[in-house]
Amino acid sequence: MEKAAAAESNANSTVSKASKGSSWDEGRREREVPFRAENGRKDRTANKRESGREVGSFSLPLSLVFSFTLFLLLLLPSTSRAHNITTILAKHPEFSTFNHYLSATHLAAEINRRQTITVLALDNAAMSSLLEKHLSISTLKNVLSLHVLVDYFGAKKLHQITNGTTLASSMFQATGAAAGTSGYVNITNLKGGKVGFGADNTDGGALHSFYVKSVDELPYNISILQISQGLSSADAEAPTAAPSQVNLTSTMAKQGCKAFADLLKASKALSTFEENIDGGLTVFCPTDNVVKGFLPKYRNLTDADKVALLLYHGIPVYESLQMLKSNNGIVNTLATGGANKYDFTVQDDGEVVRLETKVVTAKIVGTLIDQDPLVVYKINKVLLPRELFKETLAPAESPEPAKKKKKGDASADSPDADAPEDDVESDKADDSNGASGLREGVKFFMVLLCLAMGVLSL
């Protein structure tokens, strides 16, 4: 009996311990469950924060932020907008005469190529008064170029001029034909909201013309303002010789291109140059020292090749320096004909205009005469056409830092200046309207791409 009682007691003790152990395990599990749940929530929250998708948070995926930023940048307006003066004025019939003579004098093309410009437009009545002076077309160009300011003046800016008056440079001043400051225009903000204009060298800058209205404005690119009457300037209205009356070789000889002029006079090429003057002619004249260094090679050419070489230095159209800078690309020459291309590439490098023939690269170093439809430039090398000389295909090298010019150094006119240089081929022509359309197409495509990237990153 005692043994049975002892066994029962031991069994109850074991059950009690087991029960206590089970209760302790259950309590521990109960304590661990919320702990683990809390840790799970923290892990999930951390993961969401890392991915930038936490509810109620402003954090976004890096790719979406980048796409959205790029999207906003692409929507910003372009800083460079093309303009066309003849198209703008065509909408205003009262300026039809002014518009016509901008084209006839080739000023329209130069206006369209400039980034910042102000045109002081004259209505048909004001133009009639100007035309009564019976100016030649070349003189009329000088007068009209006085009405084109190489700065931006919108209607608002006219009434906010510092100190109430300023002198603005015109395209007439930029041509170099204006004496002193005769190509500057005095602009003065007068009482009662009036703004006066006057050529700086006329009656001490007296104001004879006044602001009428703003015709059209493309902020900081082009502003067209109507003024009451034409600006008068003795320098601008001074008679100029007609292009056909200009002695081409004499002009060259007097300004450092006598050697090239002598070659023209001794060949059959001169008549071709002279016949093209009235219709438009651009001549590239190598300097005297350059031509003298090239003479041994020139003498080895046949008579036909000598004529072709000389004609290669002329373009049968008028190309102002601004036009050359804007119209990069391949141009034909007076020597072009049939299977013989005799062309070269015009390429601007900032303020420097280069002529690249695939044999040699020359630079424009000066202007002898610029009188539409004739312009003659001075260049630092003889242009060597690939039809007559071996083509150079050496890879272009990085530009070397500018060296100080030593005393007596005349590298631009040195005999070695006609040595071949590395060629940088460019068949790209600058068409501002086409380029603008292409930019808009690319911008639209990039906007769609950014939106797609943003959606995929969600």
CSV table of C-alpha atoms in Angstrom, one decimal:
chain,number,residue,atom,x,y,z
A,1,MET,CA,0.0,0.0,0.0
A,2,GLU,CA,2.8,2.4,1.0
A,3,LYS,CA,4.6,1.6,-2.3
A,4,ALA,CA,1.5,2.2,-4.3
A,5,ALA,CA,1.0,5.6,-2.6
A,6,ALA,CA,4.6,6.6,-3.2
A,7,ALA,CA,4.3,5.7,-6.9
A,8,GLU,CA,1.1,7.8,-7.2
A,9,SER,CA,2.8,10.7,-5.5
A,10,ASN,CA,5.8,10.5,-7.9
A,11,ALA,CA,3.4,10.4,-10.9
A,12,ASN,CA,1.5,13.4,-9.7
A,13,SER,CA,4.9,15.3,-9.2
A,14,THR,CA,5.9,14.4,-12.8
A,15,VAL,CA,2.6,15.6,-14.2
A,16,SER,CA,2.9,18.8,-12.2
A,17,LYS,CA,6.4,19.5,-13.5
A,18,ALA,CA,5.3,18.7,-17.1
A,19,SER,CA,2.4,21.0,-16.7
A,20,LYS,CA,4.7,23.8,-15.4
A,21,GLY,CA,7.2,23.2,-18.2
A,22,SER,CA,4.4,23.3,-20.8
A,23,SER,CA,3.0,26.5,-19.3
A,24,TRP,CA,6.5,28.1,-19.4
A,25,ASP,CA,7.0,27.1,-23.0
A,26,GLU,CA,3.6,28.5,-24.0
A,27,GLY,CA,4.4,31.7,-22.2
A,28,ARG,CA,7.8,32.0,-23.9
A,29,ARG,CA,6.2,31.4,-27.3
A,30,GLU,CA,3.5,34.0,-26.5
A,31,ARG,CA,6.2,36.5,-25.7
A,32,GLU,CA,8.3,35.6,-28.8
A,33,VAL,CA,5.4,35.9,-31.3
A,34,PRO,CA,4.8,39.7,-30.9
A,35,PHE,CA,8.6,40.2,-30.8
A,36,ARG,CA,9.0,38.3,-34.0
A,37,ALA,CA,6.0,40.1,-35.5
A,38,GLU,CA,7.4,43.4,-34.5
A,39,ASN,CA,10.8,42.6,-36.0
A,40,GLY,CA,9.0,41.4,-39.2
A,41,ARG,CA,7.2,44.7,-39.4
A,42,LYS,CA,10.5,46.6,-38.9
A,43,ASP,CA,12.1,44.5,-41.6
A,44,ARG,CA,9.3,45.1,-44.1
A,45,THR,CA,9.2,48.8,-43.2
A,46,ALA,CA,13.0,49.0,-43.8
A,47,ASN,CA,12.7,47.2,-47.1
A,48,LYS,CA,9.9,49.5,-48.2
A,49,ARG,CA,11.9,52.5,-47.2
A,50,GLU,CA,14.9,51.2,-49.2
A,51,SER,CA,12.7,50.8,-52.2
A,52,GLY,CA,11.1,54.2,-51.7
A,53,ARG,CA,7.6,52.7,-51.6
A,54,GLU,CA,6.5,53.2,-48.0
A,55,VAL,CA,2.9,54.3,-47.8
A,56,GLY,CA,2.5,57.9,-46.6
A,57,SER,CA,6.1,58.7,-47.4
A,58,PHE,CA,7.3,61.2,-50.1
A,59,SER,CA,10.3,59.1,-51.0
A,60,LEU,CA,10.4,58.0,-54.6
A,61,PRO,CA,12.6,55.6,-56.6
A,62,LEU,CA,15.8,57.3,-57.8
A,63,SER,CA,15.0,56.3,-61.4
A,64,LEU,CA,11.6,57.9,-61.2
A,65,VAL,CA,13.1,61.1,-59.7
A,66,PHE,CA,15.7,61.2,-62.5
A,67,SER,CA,13.0,60.7,-65.2
A,68,PHE,CA,10.7,63.3,-63.8
A,69,THR,CA,13.6,65.9,-63.5
A,70,LEU,CA,14.7,65.2,-67.1
A,71,PHE,CA,11.0,65.5,-68.2
A,72,LEU,CA,10.8,69.0,-66.6
A,73,LEU,CA,14.0,70.1,-68.2
A,74,LEU,CA,12.8,69.0,-71.6
A,75,LEU,CA,9.7,71.0,-71.2
A,76,LEU,CA,11.6,74.2,-70.7
A,77,PRO,CA,11.5,76.5,-73.7
A,78,SER,CA,14.5,76.5,-76.0
A,79,THR,CA,16.9,79.4,-75.5
A,80,SER,CA,17.6,79.7,-79.2
A,81,ARG,CA,14.7,80.3,-81.5
A,82,ALA,CA,14.9,80.8,-85.2
A,83,HIS,CA,13.4,83.9,-86.7
A,84,ASN,CA,12.7,85.1,-90.3
A,85,ILE,CA,12.3,88.8,-90.8
A,86,THR,CA,10.6,88.6,-94.2
A,87,THR,CA,8.1,86.1,-92.9
A,88,ILE,CA,7.3,88.3,-89.9
A,89,LEU,CA,6.9,91.5,-91.9
A,90,ALA,CA,4.8,89.7,-94.6
A,91,LYS,CA,2.0,89.7,-92.0
A,92,HIS,CA,2.1,93.5,-91.9
A,93,PRO,CA,1.3,95.0,-95.4
A,94,GLU,CA,2.1,98.5,-94.2
A,95,PHE,CA,5.8,97.4,-94.2
A,96,SER,CA,5.8,95.7,-97.6
A,97,THR,CA,8.3,98.2,-99.2
A,98,PHE,CA,10.7,98.0,-96.3
A,99,ASN,CA,10.5,94.2,-96.4
A,100,HIS,CA,11.2,94.2,-100.2
A,101,TYR,CA,14.4,96.2,-99.9
A,102,LEU,CA,15.6,94.2,-96.9
A,103,SER,CA,15.6,91.2,-99.3
A,104,ALA,CA,17.0,93.2,-102.3
A,105,THR,CA,20.0,94.4,-100.3
A,106,HIS,CA,20.6,91.0,-98.7
A,107,LEU,CA,20.1,92.5,-95.3
A,108,ALA,CA,17.3,90.1,-94.5
A,109,ALA,CA,19.6,87.0,-94.7
A,110,GLU,CA,22.1,88.7,-92.3
A,111,ILE,CA,19.3,89.7,-89.9
A,112,ASN,CA,18.0,86.1,-89.8
A,113,ARG,CA,21.4,84.7,-89.0
A,114,ARG,CA,22.0,87.0,-86.0
A,115,GLN,CA,21.0,85.8,-82.5
A,116,THR,CA,20.2,89.2,-81.0
A,117,ILE,CA,18.8,92.0,-83.2
A,118,THR,CA,16.5,95.0,-83.2
A,119,VAL,CA,14.9,96.2,-86.5
A,120,LEU,CA,13.7,99.8,-86.7
A,121,ALA,CA,11.0,99.3,-89.3
A,122,LEU,CA,9.7,102.0,-91.7
A,123,ASP,CA,6.2,101.9,-93.0
A,124,ASN,CA,5.5,102.4,-96.7
A,125,ALA,CA,5.1,106.2,-96.4
A,126,ALA,CA,8.4,106.6,-94.6
A,127,MET,CA,10.1,104.4,-97.2
A,128,SER,CA,8.7,106.5,-100.0
A,129,SER,CA,10.4,109.5,-98.5
A,130,LEU,CA,13.7,107.6,-98.4
A,131,LEU,CA,13.4,106.3,-102.0
A,132,GLU,CA,12.9,109.9,-103.3
A,133,LYS,CA,16.6,110.4,-102.6
A,134,HIS,CA,17.3,107.9,-105.5
A,135,LEU,CA,20.1,106.2,-103.7
A,136,SER,CA,22.0,103.3,-105.4
A,137,ILE,CA,21.2,99.8,-104.1
A,138,SER,CA,24.6,99.6,-102.3
A,139,THR,CA,24.1,103.0,-100.6
A,140,LEU,CA,20.5,102.1,-99.7
A,141,LYS,CA,21.9,99.0,-98.0
A,142,ASN,CA,24.1,101.2,-95.8
A,143,VAL,CA,21.1,103.4,-94.9
A,144,LEU,CA,18.9,100.4,-94.0
A,145,SER,CA,21.7,98.7,-92.1
A,146,LEU,CA,21.7,101.8,-89.9
A,147,HIS,CA,18.1,100.8,-88.9
A,148,VAL,CA,19.3,97.4,-87.7
A,149,LEU,CA,20.7,97.4,-84.2
A,150,VAL,CA,23.0,94.6,-83.0
A,151,ASP,CA,21.3,94.5,-79.6
A,152,TYR,CA,17.8,93.7,-78.2
A,153,PHE,CA,15.5,96.5,-77.5
A,154,GLY,CA,11.9,95.5,-76.7
A,155,ALA,CA,9.2,98.1,-76.1
A,156,LYS,CA,9.6,97.7,-72.3
A,157,LYS,CA,13.4,98.1,-72.4
A,158,LEU,CA,13.0,101.4,-74.4
A,159,HIS,CA,11.4,103.0,-71.3
A,160,GLN,CA,13.9,101.5,-68.9
A,161,ILE,CA,17.2,102.8,-70.4
A,162,THR,CA,19.8,103.6,-67.8
A,163,ASN,CA,20.2,107.4,-67.4
A,164,GLY,CA,17.5,107.8,-70.0
A,165,THR,CA,19.8,107.6,-73.1
A,166,THR,CA,22.2,105.2,-74.8
A,167,LEU,CA,24.1,104.6,-78.0
A,168,ALA,CA,23.4,101.4,-79.8
A,169,SER,CA,25.7,99.9,-82.5
A,170,SER,CA,24.1,99.2,-85.8
A,171,MET,CA,24.9,96.8,-88.6
A,172,PHE,CA,26.3,99.7,-90.6
A,173,GLN,CA,28.9,100.2,-87.8
A,174,ALA,CA,29.7,96.5,-87.9
A,175,THR,CA,30.5,96.6,-91.6
A,176,GLY,CA,33.5,98.8,-90.9
A,177,ALA,CA,32.3,101.3,-93.6
A,178,ALA,CA,31.1,103.8,-90.9
A,179,ALA,CA,33.6,106.5,-90.0
A,180,GLY,CA,34.1,107.0,-86.3
A,181,THR,CA,30.7,106.5,-84.5
A,182,SER,CA,28.5,107.3,-87.5
A,183,GLY,CA,27.1,103.8,-87.3
A,184,TYR,CA,25.8,104.3,-83.8
A,185,VAL,CA,22.2,105.2,-83.0
A,186,ASN,CA,21.2,107.5,-80.2
A,187,ILE,CA,18.2,106.3,-78.3
A,188,THR,CA,16.7,108.6,-75.7
A,189,ASN,CA,13.7,108.1,-73.4
A,190,LEU,CA,11.8,111.5,-73.5
A,191,LYS,CA,9.1,112.9,-71.3
A,192,GLY,CA,5.5,111.8,-71.8
A,193,GLY,CA,6.5,108.2,-72.8
A,194,LYS,CA,8.1,109.3,-76.1
A,195,VAL,CA,11.3,107.6,-77.3
A,196,GLY,CA,13.5,109.4,-79.8
A,197,PHE,CA,16.1,108.0,-82.3
A,198,GLY,CA,18.9,109.7,-84.2
A,199,ALA,CA,22.2,108.9,-86.0
A,200,ASP,CA,25.0,109.8,-83.6
A,201,ASN,CA,26.9,111.9,-86.1
A,202,THR,CA,23.9,113.9,-87.4
A,203,ASP,CA,23.4,117.3,-85.8
A,204,GLY,CA,25.1,116.1,-82.7
A,205,GLY,CA,22.8,113.1,-82.4
A,206,ALA,CA,19.6,115.1,-82.8
A,207,LEU,CA,16.4,113.0,-82.5
A,208,HIS,CA,14.4,113.3,-85.7
A,209,SER,CA,12.6,110.0,-85.5
A,210,PHE,CA,10.3,108.6,-82.8
A,211,TYR,CA,9.0,105.3,-81.5
A,212,VAL,CA,5.5,104.4,-82.9
A,213,LYS,CA,4.8,100.9,-81.8
A,214,SER,CA,6.1,97.4,-81.3
A,215,VAL,CA,5.4,95.3,-84.5
A,216,ASP,CA,6.6,92.0,-83.1
A,217,GLU,CA,9.0,90.7,-80.4
A,218,LEU,CA,10.7,87.4,-79.9
A,219,PRO,CA,12.3,88.2,-76.5
A,220,TYR,CA,16.1,88.5,-76.6
A,221,ASN,CA,16.3,87.2,-80.2
A,222,ILE,CA,14.6,89.8,-82.4
A,223,SER,CA,12.5,92.9,-81.8
A,224,ILE,CA,10.8,94.8,-84.6
A,225,LEU,CA,9.9,98.4,-83.7
A,226,GLN,CA,8.2,100.9,-86.0
A,227,ILE,CA,9.8,104.4,-86.0
A,228,SER,CA,8.2,107.5,-87.5
A,229,GLN,CA,10.8,108.2,-90.2
A,230,GLY,CA,14.1,107.0,-91.6
A,231,LEU,CA,17.4,107.8,-89.8
A,232,SER,CA,19.5,110.3,-91.7
A,233,SER,CA,23.3,109.9,-91.9
A,234,ALA,CA,25.7,111.6,-94.2
A,235,ASP,CA,28.2,108.7,-94.0
A,236,ALA,CA,25.5,106.1,-94.7
A,237,GLU,CA,24.1,108.1,-97.6
A,238,ALA,CA,27.5,108.8,-99.2
A,239,PRO,CA,27.7,107.5,-102.8
A,240,THR,CA,29.4,104.2,-103.2
A,241,ALA,CA,30.8,102.8,-106.4
A,242,ALA,CA,28.8,100.2,-108.2
A,243,PRO,CA,30.4,96.7,-107.9
A,244,SER,CA,31.1,96.5,-111.6
A,245,GLN,CA,33.1,99.7,-111.4
A,246,VAL,CA,35.4,98.2,-108.8
A,247,ASN,CA,38.8,97.3,-110.2
A,248,LEU,CA,39.3,93.9,-108.6
A,249,THR,CA,43.0,93.4,-109.1
A,250,SER,CA,43.8,97.0,-108.1
A,251,THR,CA,41.8,96.5,-104.9
A,252,MET,CA,43.8,93.4,-104.2
A,253,ALA,CA,47.2,94.9,-105.0
A,254,LYS,CA,46.6,97.8,-102.6
A,255,GLN,CA,45.8,95.6,-99.6
A,256,GLY,CA,48.4,92.9,-99.5
A,257,CYS,CA,47.3,90.6,-102.3
A,258,LYS,CA,49.4,92.0,-105.2
A,259,ALA,CA,51.0,88.6,-106.0
A,260,PHE,CA,47.7,86.9,-106.4
A,261,ALA,CA,46.4,89.8,-108.5
A,262,ASP,CA,49.4,89.5,-110.8
A,263,LEU,CA,48.6,85.8,-111.4
A,264,LEU,CA,45.0,86.7,-112.2
A,265,LYS,CA,46.1,89.4,-114.7
A,266,ALA,CA,48.5,87.0,-116.4
A,267,SER,CA,45.8,84.3,-116.9
A,268,LYS,CA,42.4,83.7,-118.6
A,269,ALA,CA,40.8,83.4,-115.2
A,270,LEU,CA,40.4,87.2,-114.6
A,271,SER,CA,37.6,87.6,-117.1
A,272,THR,CA,35.6,84.9,-115.3
A,273,PHE,CA,36.0,86.7,-112.0
A,274,GLU,CA,34.9,90.1,-113.5
A,275,GLU,CA,31.9,88.6,-115.3
A,276,ASN,CA,30.5,87.3,-112.0
A,277,ILE,CA,30.8,90.5,-110.0
A,278,ASP,CA,27.4,91.9,-110.7
A,279,GLY,CA,25.6,88.6,-110.1
A,280,GLY,CA,27.5,88.0,-106.8
A,281,LEU,CA,31.1,87.0,-106.1
A,282,THR,CA,33.2,86.0,-103.1
A,283,VAL,CA,37.0,85.9,-103.6
A,284,PHE,CA,39.6,84.3,-101.3
A,285,CYS,CA,42.9,86.0,-101.8
A,286,PRO,CA,46.1,84.4,-100.4
A,287,THR,CA,48.6,87.0,-99.0
A,288,ASP,CA,51.7,88.0,-100.9
A,289,ASN,CA,54.3,86.0,-98.9
A,290,VAL,CA,52.1,82.9,-99.2
A,291,VAL,CA,51.8,83.2,-103.0
A,292,LYS,CA,55.5,83.8,-103.4
A,293,GLY,CA,56.3,80.7,-101.5
A,294,PHE,CA,53.9,78.7,-103.6
A,295,LEU,CA,55.2,79.9,-107.0
A,296,PRO,CA,57.6,77.0,-107.6
A,297,LYS,CA,54.6,74.6,-107.5
A,298,TYR,CA,52.4,76.9,-109.5
A,299,ARG,CA,54.9,77.1,-112.4
A,300,ASN,CA,54.9,73.3,-112.7
A,301,LEU,CA,51.1,73.3,-113.4
A,302,THR,CA,49.8,73.3,-117.0
A,303,ASP,CA,48.0,76.4,-118.2
A,304,ALA,CA,44.6,74.7,-117.8
A,305,ASP,CA,45.4,73.7,-114.2
A,306,LYS,CA,46.7,77.2,-113.4
A,307,VAL,CA,43.3,78.6,-114.5
A,308,ALA,CA,41.4,76.0,-112.5
A,309,LEU,CA,43.5,76.7,-109.4
A,310,LEU,CA,42.8,80.5,-109.6
A,311,LEU,CA,39.1,79.9,-110.2
A,312,TYR,CA,39.1,77.7,-107.2
A,313,HIS,CA,39.6,80.8,-105.1
A,314,GLY,CA,36.2,82.3,-106.1
A,315,ILE,CA,32.6,81.5,-105.2
A,316,PRO,CA,29.9,82.7,-107.7
A,317,VAL,CA,27.7,84.1,-105.0
A,318,TYR,CA,27.9,86.9,-102.4
A,319,GLU,CA,28.8,85.5,-98.9
A,320,SER,CA,29.3,87.9,-96.1
A,321,LEU,CA,31.4,86.8,-93.2
A,322,GLN,CA,28.3,86.3,-91.1
A,323,MET,CA,26.8,84.1,-93.9
A,324,LEU,CA,29.9,82.0,-94.0
A,325,LYS,CA,29.8,81.5,-90.3
A,326,SER,CA,26.2,80.4,-90.5
A,327,ASN,CA,26.2,78.3,-93.7
A,328,ASN,CA,28.8,75.7,-92.9
A,329,GLY,CA,29.2,73.0,-95.4
A,330,ILE,CA,30.4,72.2,-99.0
A,331,VAL,CA,30.5,75.1,-101.5
A,332,ASN,CA,31.1,75.1,-105.2
A,333,THR,CA,33.6,77.4,-106.8
A,334,LEU,CA,34.1,79.1,-110.2
A,335,ALA,CA,36.2,76.1,-111.2
A,336,THR,CA,33.3,73.7,-110.5
A,337,GLY,CA,31.9,72.1,-113.7
A,338,GLY,CA,31.0,68.7,-115.1
A,339,ALA,CA,32.8,65.8,-113.4
A,340,ASN,CA,35.3,68.2,-111.8
A,341,LYS,CA,33.8,69.1,-108.4
A,342,TYR,CA,36.5,71.6,-107.3
A,343,ASP,CA,34.6,72.2,-104.1
A,344,PHE,CA,35.7,72.8,-100.5
A,345,THR,CA,34.1,72.9,-97.0
A,346,VAL,CA,33.5,76.1,-95.0
A,347,GLN,CA,33.7,75.5,-91.3
A,348,ASP,CA,33.6,78.1,-88.6
A,349,ASP,CA,35.4,77.7,-85.3
A,350,GLY,CA,34.0,80.4,-83.1
A,351,GLU,CA,35.1,83.6,-84.7
A,352,VAL,CA,37.5,81.9,-87.1
A,353,VAL,CA,36.3,80.7,-90.5
A,354,ARG,CA,38.2,77.8,-92.1
A,355,LEU,CA,38.3,76.6,-95.7
A,356,GLU,CA,39.0,72.9,-95.9
A,357,THR,CA,39.9,71.3,-99.2
A,358,LYS,CA,41.0,67.8,-98.0
A,359,VAL,CA,44.5,68.8,-99.0
A,360,VAL,CA,44.9,72.0,-96.9
A,361,THR,CA,43.0,74.1,-94.4
A,362,ALA,CA,43.2,77.9,-94.7
A,363,LYS,CA,41.8,80.6,-92.5
A,364,ILE,CA,40.2,83.9,-93.3
A,365,VAL,CA,42.5,86.6,-91.8
A,366,GLY,CA,41.0,89.8,-93.1
A,367,THR,CA,38.5,91.5,-95.4
A,368,LEU,CA,39.7,93.6,-98.4
A,369,ILE,CA,36.3,94.8,-99.5
A,370,ASP,CA,32.7,93.9,-98.6
A,371,GLN,CA,30.3,95.7,-100.9
A,372,ASP,CA,27.4,93.5,-101.9
A,373,PRO,CA,27.4,91.8,-104.3
A,374,LEU,CA,31.2,91.6,-104.1
A,375,VAL,CA,33.4,90.6,-101.1
A,376,VAL,CA,37.1,89.8,-101.1
A,377,TYR,CA,38.7,88.0,-98.1
A,378,LYS,CA,42.4,87.6,-97.3
A,379,ILE,CA,43.4,84.1,-96.4
A,380,ASN,CA,46.6,82.6,-94.9
A,381,LYS,CA,47.2,79.8,-97.4
A,382,VAL,CA,46.8,78.9,-101.1
A,383,LEU,CA,43.7,76.7,-101.6
A,384,LEU,CA,44.8,73.4,-103.0
A,385,PRO,CA,42.1,71.4,-104.7
A,386,ARG,CA,42.2,67.6,-104.4
A,387,GLU,CA,41.7,67.4,-108.2
A,388,LEU,CA,45.3,68.8,-108.6
A,389,PHE,CA,47.1,67.9,-105.4
A,390,LYS,CA,47.5,64.8,-103.3
A,391,GLU,CA,44.7,64.4,-100.8
A,392,THR,CA,45.7,64.5,-97.1
A,393,LEU,CA,43.8,62.0,-94.9
A,394,ALA,CA,45.8,62.4,-91.6
A,395,PRO,CA,43.6,62.2,-88.5
A,396,ALA,CA,42.8,65.4,-86.8
A,397,GLU,CA,45.0,66.3,-83.8
A,398,SER,CA,44.0,68.1,-80.6
A,399,PRO,CA,44.6,71.8,-80.8
A,400,GLU,CA,47.8,73.0,-79.3
A,401,PRO,CA,47.9,75.8,-76.8
A,402,ALA,CA,48.5,79.2,-78.4
A,403,LYS,CA,52.1,80.3,-78.4
A,404,LYS,CA,53.4,83.7,-77.9
A,405,LYS,CA,54.2,85.4,-81.2
A,406,LYS,CA,57.8,86.3,-81.3
A,407,LYS,CA,59.1,89.5,-82.7
A,408,GLY,CA,59.3,89.4,-86.5
A,409,ASP,CA,57.1,86.3,-86.7
A,410,ALA,CA,54.9,86.4,-89.7
A,411,SER,CA,53.6,82.9,-89.7
A,412,ALA,CA,50.3,83.9,-91.4
A,413,ASP,CA,52.2,85.1,-94.4
A,414,SER,CA,55.1,82.6,-94.3
A,415,PRO,CA,56.0,80.6,-97.4
A,416,ASP,CA,55.4,77.4,-95.5
A,417,ALA,CA,51.8,78.5,-94.7
A,418,ASP,CA,50.5,76.5,-97.7
A,419,ALA,CA,51.7,73.2,-96.2
A,420,PRO,CA,48.9,70.7,-95.8
A,421,GLU,CA,47.1,70.5,-92.5
A,422,ASP,CA,45.0,67.8,-91.0
A,423,ASP,CA,41.6,67.8,-92.5
A,424,VAL,CA,38.4,67.8,-90.5
A,425,GLU,CA,35.6,66.9,-93.0
A,426,SER,CA,32.2,68.4,-92.5
A,427,ASP,CA,29.3,68.0,-94.9
A,428,LYS,CA,26.9,69.5,-92.4
A,429,ALA,CA,24.9,72.5,-93.7
A,430,ASP,CA,23.3,74.9,-91.2
A,431,ASP,CA,19.6,75.1,-91.7
A,432,SER,CA,18.2,76.9,-88.7
A,433,ASN,CA,14.5,76.1,-89.5
A,434,GLY,CA,15.2,72.4,-90.2
A,435,ALA,CA,17.4,72.1,-87.2
A,436,SER,CA,14.8,73.7,-85.0
A,437,GLY,CA,12.2,71.1,-86.2
A,438,LEU,CA,14.6,68.3,-85.6
A,439,ARG,CA,15.2,69.5,-82.0
A,440,GLU,CA,11.5,69.6,-81.4
A,441,GLY,CA,11.1,66.1,-82.6
A,442,VAL,CA,13.9,64.8,-80.4
A,443,LYS,CA,12.4,66.7,-77.5
A,444,PHE,CA,9.0,65.0,-78.0
A,445,PHE,CA,10.6,61.6,-78.2
A,446,MET,CA,12.6,62.2,-75.0
A,447,VAL,CA,9.5,63.3,-73.1
A,448,LEU,CA,7.7,60.0,-74.1
A,449,LEU,CA,10.8,58.0,-73.0
A,450,CYS,CA,10.9,59.8,-69.6
A,451,LEU,CA,7.2,59.0,-69.0
A,452,ALA,CA,7.8,55.4,-69.9
A,453,MET,CA,10.7,55.1,-67.6
A,454,GLY,CA,8.7,56.6,-64.8
A,455,VAL,CA,5.8,54.2,-65.2
A,456,LEU,CA,8.1,51.2,-65.4
A,457,SER,CA,9.9,52.2,-62.2
A,458,LEU,CA,6.6,52.2,-60.2
